[in-house]
Every structure is written in C-alpha cells, then in structure tokens.
JSON list of C-alpha atoms in Angstrom, two decimals:
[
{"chain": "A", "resi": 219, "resn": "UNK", "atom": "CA", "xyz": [-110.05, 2.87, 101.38]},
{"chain": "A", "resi": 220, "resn": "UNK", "atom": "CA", "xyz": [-107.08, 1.11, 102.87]},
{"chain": "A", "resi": 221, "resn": "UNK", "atom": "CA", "xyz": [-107.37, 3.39, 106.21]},
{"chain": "A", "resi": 222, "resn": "UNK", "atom": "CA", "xyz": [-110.19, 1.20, 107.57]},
{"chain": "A", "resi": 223, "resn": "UNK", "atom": "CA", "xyz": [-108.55, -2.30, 107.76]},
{"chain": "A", "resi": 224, "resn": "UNK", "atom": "CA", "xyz": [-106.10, -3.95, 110.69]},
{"chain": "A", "resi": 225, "resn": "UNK", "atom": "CA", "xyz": [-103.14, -6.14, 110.10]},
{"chain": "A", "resi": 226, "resn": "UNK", "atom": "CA", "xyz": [-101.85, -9.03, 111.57]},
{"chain": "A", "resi": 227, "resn": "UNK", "atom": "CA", "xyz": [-98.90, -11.20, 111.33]},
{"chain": "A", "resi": 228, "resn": "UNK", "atom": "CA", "xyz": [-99.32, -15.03, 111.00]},
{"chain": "A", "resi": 229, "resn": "UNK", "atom": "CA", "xyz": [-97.72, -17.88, 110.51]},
{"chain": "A", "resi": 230, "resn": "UNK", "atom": "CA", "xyz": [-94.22, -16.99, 111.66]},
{"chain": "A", "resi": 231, "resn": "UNK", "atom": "CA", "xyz": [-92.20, -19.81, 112.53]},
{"chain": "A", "resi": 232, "resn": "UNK", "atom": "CA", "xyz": [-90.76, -19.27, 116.15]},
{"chain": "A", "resi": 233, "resn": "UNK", "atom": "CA", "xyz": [-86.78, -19.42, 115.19]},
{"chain": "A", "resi": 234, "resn": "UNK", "atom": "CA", "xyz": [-85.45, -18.62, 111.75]},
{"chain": "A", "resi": 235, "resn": "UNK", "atom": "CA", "xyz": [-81.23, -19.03, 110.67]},
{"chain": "A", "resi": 236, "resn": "UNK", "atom": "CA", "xyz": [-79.61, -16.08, 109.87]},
{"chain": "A", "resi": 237, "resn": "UNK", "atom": "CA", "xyz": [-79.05, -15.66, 105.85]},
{"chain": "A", "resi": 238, "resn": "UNK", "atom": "CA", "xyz": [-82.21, -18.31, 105.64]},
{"chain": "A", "resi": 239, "resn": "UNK", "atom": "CA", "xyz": [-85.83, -17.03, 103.43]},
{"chain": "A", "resi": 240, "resn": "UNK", "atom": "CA", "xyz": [-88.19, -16.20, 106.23]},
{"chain": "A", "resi": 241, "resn": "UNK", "atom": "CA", "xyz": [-92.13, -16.91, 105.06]},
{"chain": "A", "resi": 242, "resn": "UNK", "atom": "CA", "xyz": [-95.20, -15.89, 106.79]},
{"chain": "A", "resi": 243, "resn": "UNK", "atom": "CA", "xyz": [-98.28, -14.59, 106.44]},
{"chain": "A", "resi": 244, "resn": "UNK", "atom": "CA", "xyz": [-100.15, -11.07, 106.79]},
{"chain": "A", "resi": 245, "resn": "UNK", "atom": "CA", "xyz": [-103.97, -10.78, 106.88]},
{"chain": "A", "resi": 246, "resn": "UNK", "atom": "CA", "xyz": [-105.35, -7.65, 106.34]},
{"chain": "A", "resi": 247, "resn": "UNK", "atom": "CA", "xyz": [-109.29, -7.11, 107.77]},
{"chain": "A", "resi": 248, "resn": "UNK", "atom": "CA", "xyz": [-111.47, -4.60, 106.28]},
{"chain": "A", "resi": 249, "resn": "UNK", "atom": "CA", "xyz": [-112.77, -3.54, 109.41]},
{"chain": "A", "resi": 250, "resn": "UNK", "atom": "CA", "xyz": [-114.78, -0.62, 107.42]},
{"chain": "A", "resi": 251, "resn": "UNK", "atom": "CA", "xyz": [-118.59, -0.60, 106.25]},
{"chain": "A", "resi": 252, "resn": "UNK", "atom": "CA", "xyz": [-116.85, 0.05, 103.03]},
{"chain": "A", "resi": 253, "resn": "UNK", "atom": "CA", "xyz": [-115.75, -2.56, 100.69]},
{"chain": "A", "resi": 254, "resn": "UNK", "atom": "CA", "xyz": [-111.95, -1.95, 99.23]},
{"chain": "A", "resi": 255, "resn": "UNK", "atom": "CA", "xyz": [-111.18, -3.50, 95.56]},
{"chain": "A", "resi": 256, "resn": "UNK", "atom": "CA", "xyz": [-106.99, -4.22, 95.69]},
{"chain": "A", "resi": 257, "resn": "UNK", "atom": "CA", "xyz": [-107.26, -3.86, 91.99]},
{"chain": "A", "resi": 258, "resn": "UNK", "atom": "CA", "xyz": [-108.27, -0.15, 91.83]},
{"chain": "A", "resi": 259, "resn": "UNK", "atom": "CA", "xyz": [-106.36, 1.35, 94.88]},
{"chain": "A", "resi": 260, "resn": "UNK", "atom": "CA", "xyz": [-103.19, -1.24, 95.27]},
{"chain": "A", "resi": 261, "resn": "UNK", "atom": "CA", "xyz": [-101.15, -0.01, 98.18]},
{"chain": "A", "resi": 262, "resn": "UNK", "atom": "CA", "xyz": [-97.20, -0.28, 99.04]},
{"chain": "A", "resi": 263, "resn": "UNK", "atom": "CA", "xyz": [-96.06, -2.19, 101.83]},
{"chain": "A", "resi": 264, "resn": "UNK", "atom": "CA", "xyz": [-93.16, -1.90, 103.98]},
{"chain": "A", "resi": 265, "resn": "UNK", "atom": "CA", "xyz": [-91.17, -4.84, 106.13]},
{"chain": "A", "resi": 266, "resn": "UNK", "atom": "CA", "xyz": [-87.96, -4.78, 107.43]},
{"chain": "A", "resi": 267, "resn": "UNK", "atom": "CA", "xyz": [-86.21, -7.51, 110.00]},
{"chain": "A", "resi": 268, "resn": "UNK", "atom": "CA", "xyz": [-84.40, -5.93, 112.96]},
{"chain": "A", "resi": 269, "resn": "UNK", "atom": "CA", "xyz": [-84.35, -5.06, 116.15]},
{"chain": "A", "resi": 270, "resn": "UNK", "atom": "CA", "xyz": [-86.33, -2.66, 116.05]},
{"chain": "A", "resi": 271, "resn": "UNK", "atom": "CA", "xyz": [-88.85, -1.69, 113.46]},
{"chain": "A", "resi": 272, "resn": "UNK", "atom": "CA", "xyz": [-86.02, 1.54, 112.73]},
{"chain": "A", "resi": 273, "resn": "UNK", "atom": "CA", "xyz": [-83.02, -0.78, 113.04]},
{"chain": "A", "resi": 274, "resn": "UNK", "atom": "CA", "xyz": [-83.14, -2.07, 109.87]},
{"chain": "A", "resi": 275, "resn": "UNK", "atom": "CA", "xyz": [-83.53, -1.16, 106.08]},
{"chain": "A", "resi": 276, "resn": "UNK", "atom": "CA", "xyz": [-87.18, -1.47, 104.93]},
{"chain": "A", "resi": 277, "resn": "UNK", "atom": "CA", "xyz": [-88.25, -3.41, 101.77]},
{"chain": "A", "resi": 278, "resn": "UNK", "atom": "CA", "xyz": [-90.68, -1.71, 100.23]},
{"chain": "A", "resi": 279, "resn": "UNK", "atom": "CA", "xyz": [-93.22, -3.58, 97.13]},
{"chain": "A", "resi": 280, "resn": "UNK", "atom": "CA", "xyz": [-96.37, -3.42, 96.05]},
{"chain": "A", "resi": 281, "resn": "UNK", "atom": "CA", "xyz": [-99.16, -5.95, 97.64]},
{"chain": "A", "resi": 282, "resn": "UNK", "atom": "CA", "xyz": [-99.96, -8.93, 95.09]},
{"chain": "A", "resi": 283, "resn": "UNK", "atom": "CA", "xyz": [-103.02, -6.54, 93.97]},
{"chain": "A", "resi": 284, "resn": "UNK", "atom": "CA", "xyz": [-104.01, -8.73, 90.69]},
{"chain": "A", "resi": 285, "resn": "UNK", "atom": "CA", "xyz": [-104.77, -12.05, 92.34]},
{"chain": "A", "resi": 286, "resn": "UNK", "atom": "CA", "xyz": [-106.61, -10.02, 94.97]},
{"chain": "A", "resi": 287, "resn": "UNK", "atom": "CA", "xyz": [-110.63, -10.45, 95.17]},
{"chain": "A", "resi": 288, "resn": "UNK", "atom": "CA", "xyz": [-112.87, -7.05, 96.09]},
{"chain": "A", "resi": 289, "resn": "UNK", "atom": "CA", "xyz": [-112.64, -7.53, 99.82]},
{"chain": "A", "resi": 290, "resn": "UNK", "atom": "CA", "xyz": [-116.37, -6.72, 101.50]},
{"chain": "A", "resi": 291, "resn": "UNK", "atom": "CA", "xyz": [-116.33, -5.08, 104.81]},
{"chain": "A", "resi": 292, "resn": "UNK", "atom": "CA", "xyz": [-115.32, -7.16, 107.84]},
{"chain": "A", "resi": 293, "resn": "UNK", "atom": "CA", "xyz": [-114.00, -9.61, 105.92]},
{"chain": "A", "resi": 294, "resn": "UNK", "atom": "CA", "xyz": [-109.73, -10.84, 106.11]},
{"chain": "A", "resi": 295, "resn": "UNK", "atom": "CA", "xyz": [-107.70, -11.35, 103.11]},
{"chain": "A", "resi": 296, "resn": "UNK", "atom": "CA", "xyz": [-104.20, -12.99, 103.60]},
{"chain": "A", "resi": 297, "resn": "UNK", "atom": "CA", "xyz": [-101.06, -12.46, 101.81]},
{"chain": "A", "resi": 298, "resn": "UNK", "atom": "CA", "xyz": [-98.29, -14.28, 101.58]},
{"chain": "A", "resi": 299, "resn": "UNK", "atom": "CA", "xyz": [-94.39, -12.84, 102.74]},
{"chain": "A", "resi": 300, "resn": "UNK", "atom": "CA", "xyz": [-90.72, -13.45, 102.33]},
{"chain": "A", "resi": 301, "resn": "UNK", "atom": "CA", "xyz": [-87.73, -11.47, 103.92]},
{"chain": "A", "resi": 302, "resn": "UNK", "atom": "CA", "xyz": [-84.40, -12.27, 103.56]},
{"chain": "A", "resi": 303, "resn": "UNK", "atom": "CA", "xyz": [-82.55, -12.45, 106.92]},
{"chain": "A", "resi": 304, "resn": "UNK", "atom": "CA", "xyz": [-79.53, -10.65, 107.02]},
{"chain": "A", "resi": 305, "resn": "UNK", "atom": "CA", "xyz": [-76.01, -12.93, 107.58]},
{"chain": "A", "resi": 306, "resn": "UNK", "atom": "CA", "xyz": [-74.79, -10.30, 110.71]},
{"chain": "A", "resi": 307, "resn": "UNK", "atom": "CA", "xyz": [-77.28, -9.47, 113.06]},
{"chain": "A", "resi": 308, "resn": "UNK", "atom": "CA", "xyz": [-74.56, -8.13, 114.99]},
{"chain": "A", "resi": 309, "resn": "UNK", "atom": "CA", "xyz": [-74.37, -10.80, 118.03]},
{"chain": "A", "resi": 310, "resn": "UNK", "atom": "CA", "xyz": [-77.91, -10.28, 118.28]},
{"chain": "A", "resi": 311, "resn": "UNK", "atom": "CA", "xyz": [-80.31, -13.82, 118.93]},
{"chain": "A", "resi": 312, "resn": "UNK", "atom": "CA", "xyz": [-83.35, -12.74, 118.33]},
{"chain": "A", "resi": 313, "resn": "UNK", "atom": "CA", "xyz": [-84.81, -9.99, 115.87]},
{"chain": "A", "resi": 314, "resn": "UNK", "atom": "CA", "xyz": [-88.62, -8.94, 115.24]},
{"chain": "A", "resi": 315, "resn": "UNK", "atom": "CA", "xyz": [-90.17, -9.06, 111.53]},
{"chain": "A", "resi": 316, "resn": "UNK", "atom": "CA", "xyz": [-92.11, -5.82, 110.96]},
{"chain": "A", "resi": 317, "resn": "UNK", "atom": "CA", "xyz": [-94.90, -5.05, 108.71]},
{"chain": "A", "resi": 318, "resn": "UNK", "atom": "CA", "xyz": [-97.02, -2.23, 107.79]},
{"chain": "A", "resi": 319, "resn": "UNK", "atom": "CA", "xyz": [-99.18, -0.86, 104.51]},
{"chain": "A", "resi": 320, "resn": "UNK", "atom": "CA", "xyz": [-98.87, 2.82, 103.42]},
{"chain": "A", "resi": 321, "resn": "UNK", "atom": "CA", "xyz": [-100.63, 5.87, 104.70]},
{"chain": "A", "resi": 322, "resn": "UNK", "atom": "CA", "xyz": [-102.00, 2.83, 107.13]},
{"chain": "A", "resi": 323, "resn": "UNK", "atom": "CA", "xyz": [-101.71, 3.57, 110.92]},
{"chain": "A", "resi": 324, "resn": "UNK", "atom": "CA", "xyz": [-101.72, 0.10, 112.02]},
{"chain": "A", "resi": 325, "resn": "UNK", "atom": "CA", "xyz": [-98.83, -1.95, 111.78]},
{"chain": "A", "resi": 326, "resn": "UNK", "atom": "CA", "xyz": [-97.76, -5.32, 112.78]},
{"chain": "A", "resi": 327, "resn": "UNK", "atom": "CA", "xyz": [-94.56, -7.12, 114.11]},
{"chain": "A", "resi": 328, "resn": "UNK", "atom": "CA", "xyz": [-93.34, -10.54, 116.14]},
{"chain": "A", "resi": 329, "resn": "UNK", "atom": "CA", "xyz": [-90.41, -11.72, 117.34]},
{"chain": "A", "resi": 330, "resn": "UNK", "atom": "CA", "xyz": [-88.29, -14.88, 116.37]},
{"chain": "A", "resi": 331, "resn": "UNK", "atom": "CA", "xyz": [-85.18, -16.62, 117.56]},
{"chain": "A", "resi": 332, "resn": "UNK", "atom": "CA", "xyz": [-82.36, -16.28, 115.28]},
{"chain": "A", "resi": 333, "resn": "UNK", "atom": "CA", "xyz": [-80.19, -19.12, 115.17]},
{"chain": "A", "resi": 334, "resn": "UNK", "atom": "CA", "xyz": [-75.69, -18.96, 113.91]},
{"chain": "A", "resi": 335, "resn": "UNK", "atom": "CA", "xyz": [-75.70, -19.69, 110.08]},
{"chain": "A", "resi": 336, "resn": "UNK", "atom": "CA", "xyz": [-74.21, -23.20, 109.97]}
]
C-alpha cells in the first residue's frame, strides 16, 4: 500500500551546526485511489546526512505508525524528524538530509549550510 504515495521534505531550516539535532518535517501523500492504514502495514524509513545520499551511514526506524490516522487517498500525512549531525563533515560546508520509506521508489532530500561547531 505504501508504493502509491510521494514524499517530501519540509521544514528544514536553511543552515544547521555541525554536532547540533537537526528537525524537520516529511509529508507523505497517498497519491493512490487506495486508502493505506499506518497501523496495519507500518513501514521502515531510512535518512542519512551527507554529501551524498551514499556518503553517509543511514538511520534506519520505524515511522511513528500508532499515532498515525488511516490516511484516505490523496490526502498528506506529516511526520516529524531528527538527525544528529555528525561533528566532522570533513571540511565540507554544506551537506544534504536524505529521506526515503522502504520498498518506496520515491525519495526525498535538501540541502543545508553547515556551520564550525563553536
């Protein structure tokens, strides 16, 4: 059931200090006929912080299926995200925040500024 939706990041914040919490958002639309209940088919998600969506180790948990309402076709659900971001970034000043369900084609993924740890 979890084929027929499309994901989105949101509320990123544009810059983000390295070894700081990073919080957004990811909506998932059902873009299906089909309605999907979270609480009978709950899928793992992936996100990792890198340069590239490769360059870095995934996390890998389980969406927040029990406070999850049936979710009727065409219709967005949001859920919120944390990643920690890493100390060393090895020189690098910017990294991307990527996101994507399993056995889900679509995937998601923005960039943000990373600023020295103070």
């Amino acid at each position: 059931p979890w084929r027929g939706v499309s994901i989105a990041i949101e509320s990123v914040p544009r810059s983000v200090e390295a070894g700081e919490l990073l919080e957004f958002v990811v909506a998932i639309t059902n873009v299906s006929s089909e309605p999907i209940d979270p609480q009978q088919t709950c899928p793992a998600y992936f996100m990792n912080f890198g340069e590239s969506s490769l360059a870095a180790e995934a996390v890998t948990s389980l969406l927040n299926c029990d406070a999850a309402d049936p979710q009727p076709a065409r219709t967005t659900q949001r859920f919120a995200m944390a990643i920690e971001i890493p100390l060393d970034l090895g020189g690098l000043d910017f990294g991307a925040i990527h996101w994507r369900l399993e056995g889900v084609a679509d995937a998601s993924s923005d960039e943000i500024a990373v600023e020295p740890h103070a």
